[in-house]
Coordinates of C-alpha atoms in Angstrom, one line a residue:
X1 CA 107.6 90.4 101.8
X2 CA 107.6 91.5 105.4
X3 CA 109.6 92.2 108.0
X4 CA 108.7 93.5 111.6
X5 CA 112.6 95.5 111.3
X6 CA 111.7 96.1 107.8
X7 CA 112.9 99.8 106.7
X8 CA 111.3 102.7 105.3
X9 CA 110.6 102.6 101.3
X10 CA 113.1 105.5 101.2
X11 CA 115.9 103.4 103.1
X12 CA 114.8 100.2 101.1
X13 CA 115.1 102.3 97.5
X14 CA 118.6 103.5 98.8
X15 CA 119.5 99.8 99.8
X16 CA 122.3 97.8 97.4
X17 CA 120.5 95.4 95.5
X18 CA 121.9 91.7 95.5
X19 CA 124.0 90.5 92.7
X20 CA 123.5 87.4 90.8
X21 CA 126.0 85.8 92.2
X22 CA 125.9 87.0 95.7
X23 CA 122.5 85.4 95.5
X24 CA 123.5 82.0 94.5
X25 CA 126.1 81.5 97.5
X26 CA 123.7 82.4 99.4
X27 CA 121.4 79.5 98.6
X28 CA 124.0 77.1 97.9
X29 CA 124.1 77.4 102.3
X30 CA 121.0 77.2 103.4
X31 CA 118.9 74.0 104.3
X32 CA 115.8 73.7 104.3
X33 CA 115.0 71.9 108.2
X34 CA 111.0 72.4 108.2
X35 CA 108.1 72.4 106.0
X36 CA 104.5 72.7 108.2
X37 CA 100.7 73.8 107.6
X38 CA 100.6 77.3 109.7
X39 CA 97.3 78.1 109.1
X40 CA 94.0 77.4 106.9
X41 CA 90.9 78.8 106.8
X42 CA 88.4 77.7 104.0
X43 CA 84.7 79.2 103.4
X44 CA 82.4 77.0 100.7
X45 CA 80.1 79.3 99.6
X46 CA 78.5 76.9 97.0
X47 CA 77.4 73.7 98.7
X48 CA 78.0 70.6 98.2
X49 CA 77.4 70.6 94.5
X50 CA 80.3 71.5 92.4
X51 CA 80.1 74.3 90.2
X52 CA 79.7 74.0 86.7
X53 CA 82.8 76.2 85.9
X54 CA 84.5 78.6 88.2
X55 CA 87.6 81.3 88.0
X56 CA 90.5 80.2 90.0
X57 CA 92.4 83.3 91.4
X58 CA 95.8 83.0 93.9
X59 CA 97.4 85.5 94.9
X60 CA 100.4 85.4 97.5
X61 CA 103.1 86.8 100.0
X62 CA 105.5 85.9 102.1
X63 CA 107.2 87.1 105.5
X64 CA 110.2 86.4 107.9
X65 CA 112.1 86.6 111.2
X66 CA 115.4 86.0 112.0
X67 CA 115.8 82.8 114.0
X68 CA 120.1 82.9 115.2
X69 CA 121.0 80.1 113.2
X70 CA 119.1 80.8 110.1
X71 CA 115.5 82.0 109.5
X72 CA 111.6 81.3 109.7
X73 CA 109.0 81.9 106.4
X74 CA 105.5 82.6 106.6
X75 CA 104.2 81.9 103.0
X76 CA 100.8 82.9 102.6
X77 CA 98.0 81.7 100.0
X78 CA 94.9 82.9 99.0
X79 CA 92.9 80.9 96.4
X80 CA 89.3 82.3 95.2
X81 CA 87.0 80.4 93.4
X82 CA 84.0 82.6 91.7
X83 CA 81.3 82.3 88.8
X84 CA 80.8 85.7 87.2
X85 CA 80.7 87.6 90.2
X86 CA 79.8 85.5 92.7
X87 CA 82.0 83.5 95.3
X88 CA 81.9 79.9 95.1
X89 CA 84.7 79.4 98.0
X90 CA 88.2 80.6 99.3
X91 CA 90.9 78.7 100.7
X92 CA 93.6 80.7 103.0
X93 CA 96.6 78.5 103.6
X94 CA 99.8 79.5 105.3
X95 CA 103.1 77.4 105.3
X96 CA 105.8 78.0 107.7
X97 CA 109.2 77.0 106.6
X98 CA 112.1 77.3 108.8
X99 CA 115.9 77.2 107.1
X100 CA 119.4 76.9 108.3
X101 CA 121.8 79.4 107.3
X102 CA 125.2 80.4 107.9
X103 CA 124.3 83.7 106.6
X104 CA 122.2 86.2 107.6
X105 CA 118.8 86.7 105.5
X106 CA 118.3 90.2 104.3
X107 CA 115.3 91.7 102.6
X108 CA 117.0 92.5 99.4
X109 CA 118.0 88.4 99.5
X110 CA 114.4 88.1 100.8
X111 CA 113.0 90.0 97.8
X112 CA 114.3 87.2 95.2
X113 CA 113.9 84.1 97.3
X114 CA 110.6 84.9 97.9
X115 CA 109.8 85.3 94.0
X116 CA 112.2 82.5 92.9
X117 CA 113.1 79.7 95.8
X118 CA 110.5 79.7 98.2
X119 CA 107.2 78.6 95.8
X120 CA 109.4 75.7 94.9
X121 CA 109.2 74.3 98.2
X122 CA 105.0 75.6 99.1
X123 CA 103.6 75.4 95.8
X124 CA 103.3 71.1 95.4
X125 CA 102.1 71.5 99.2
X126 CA 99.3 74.5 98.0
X127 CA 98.4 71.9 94.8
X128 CA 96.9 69.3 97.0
X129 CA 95.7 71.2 99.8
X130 CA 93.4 72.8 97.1
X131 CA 92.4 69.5 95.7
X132 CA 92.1 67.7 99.0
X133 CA 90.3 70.6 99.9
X134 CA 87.8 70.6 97.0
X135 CA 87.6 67.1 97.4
X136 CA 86.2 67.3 101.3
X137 CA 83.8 70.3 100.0
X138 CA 82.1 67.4 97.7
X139 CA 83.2 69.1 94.5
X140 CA 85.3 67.4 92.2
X141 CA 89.0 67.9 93.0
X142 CA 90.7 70.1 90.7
X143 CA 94.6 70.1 90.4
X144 CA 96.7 73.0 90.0
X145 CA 99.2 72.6 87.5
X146 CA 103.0 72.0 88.5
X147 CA 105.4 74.8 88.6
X148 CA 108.1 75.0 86.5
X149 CA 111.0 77.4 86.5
X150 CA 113.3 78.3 83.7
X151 CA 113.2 78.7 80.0
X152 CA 110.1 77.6 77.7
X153 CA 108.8 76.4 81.6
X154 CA 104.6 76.6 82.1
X155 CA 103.0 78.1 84.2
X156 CA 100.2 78.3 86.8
X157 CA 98.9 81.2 85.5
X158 CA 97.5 82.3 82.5
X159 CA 100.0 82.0 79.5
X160 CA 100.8 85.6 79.8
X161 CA 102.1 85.7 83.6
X162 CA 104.6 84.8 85.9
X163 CA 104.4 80.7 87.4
X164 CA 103.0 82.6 90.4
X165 CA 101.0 84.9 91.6
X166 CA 103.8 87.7 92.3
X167 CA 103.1 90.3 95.4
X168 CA 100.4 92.3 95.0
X169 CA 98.7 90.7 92.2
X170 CA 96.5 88.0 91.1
X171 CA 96.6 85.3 89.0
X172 CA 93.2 83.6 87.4
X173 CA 92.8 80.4 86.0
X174 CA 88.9 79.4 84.4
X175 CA 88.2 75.8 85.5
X176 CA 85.2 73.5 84.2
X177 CA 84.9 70.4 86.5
X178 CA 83.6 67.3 83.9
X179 CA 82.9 63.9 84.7
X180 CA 84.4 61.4 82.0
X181 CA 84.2 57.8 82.2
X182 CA 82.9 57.8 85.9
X183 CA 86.1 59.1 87.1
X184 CA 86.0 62.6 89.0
X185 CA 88.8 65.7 87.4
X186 CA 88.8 69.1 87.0
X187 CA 90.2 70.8 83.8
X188 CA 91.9 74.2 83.0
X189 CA 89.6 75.4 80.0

């Protein structure tokens, strides 16, 4: 979470923190006006032949800008695909998002909505850029699974971590592409 008037860690540790409910009318306003690829960079280390297995790893962050009547995301992707200790590919992605907003965005707002709201809206767009992605590198296309929030919800990540890959950490899926019946997929193993 970024922001280029963003202040000091002392001045953000001495900042209010946002209530529960302060939070919710705060997205009960806003409207999401814009969803659009930013940016994508993708390096296939591999080949065209897909890998036999592979560790999936994402990890994420997000910025903004005020924008008057409302504000502008940048939410940032990286996805790395390796085999022991070798990298098969990685996929960069960024989606901007722009929102309208009768209220003013605030890092401490920022803070939650970029852990809680804004993969709602990116990660289905993230899912099949990877598998489109994989797809056009002649591997079979793997799926990432579909977030869910709330209780008893899965996850992307292992069973032990958050639904997504929280700032400043990773999150690592193993994958094993299989052929069954003729038909191309990629399982979570």
């Amino acid at each position: 979470m970024t922001n280029a008037n963003a202040p000091t860690n002392t001045e953000a540790e001495s900042r209010p923190s946002v209530t529960a409910d302060q939070y919710a009318a705060f997205i009960r306003q806003i409207e999401l006006a814009a969803l659009w690829l930013h940016d994508a960079h993708i390096q296939n280390h591999a080949g065209p032949d897909t890998p036999e297995r592979a560790v999936i790893a994402i990890a994420s962050d997000a910025e903004w800008a005020d924008q008057g009547d409302g504000f502008r995301v940048l939410h940032h992707y990286h996805v790395s695909l390796m085999a022991t200790d070798t990298a098969l590919a990685g996929i960069d992605v960024t989606f901007g998002l722009r929102f309208t907003s009768a209220s003013p965005m605030t890092d401490a707002i920022f803070g939650h909505f970029e852990e809680v709201n804004l993969p709602v809206n990116t990660w289905p767009y993230l899912r099949e850029f990877v598998a489109t992605t994989l797809g056009r590198m002649n591997w079979l296309p793997f799926t990432l699974p579909a977030l869910k929030r709330g209780a008893g919800s899965n996850t992307p990540a292992t069973s032990t971590e958050r639904p997504r890959a929280p700032r400043g950490r990773t999150t690592k899926r193993a994958v094993s592409f299989r052929r069954a019946g003729g038909a191309q997929s990629g399982d979570v193993v």
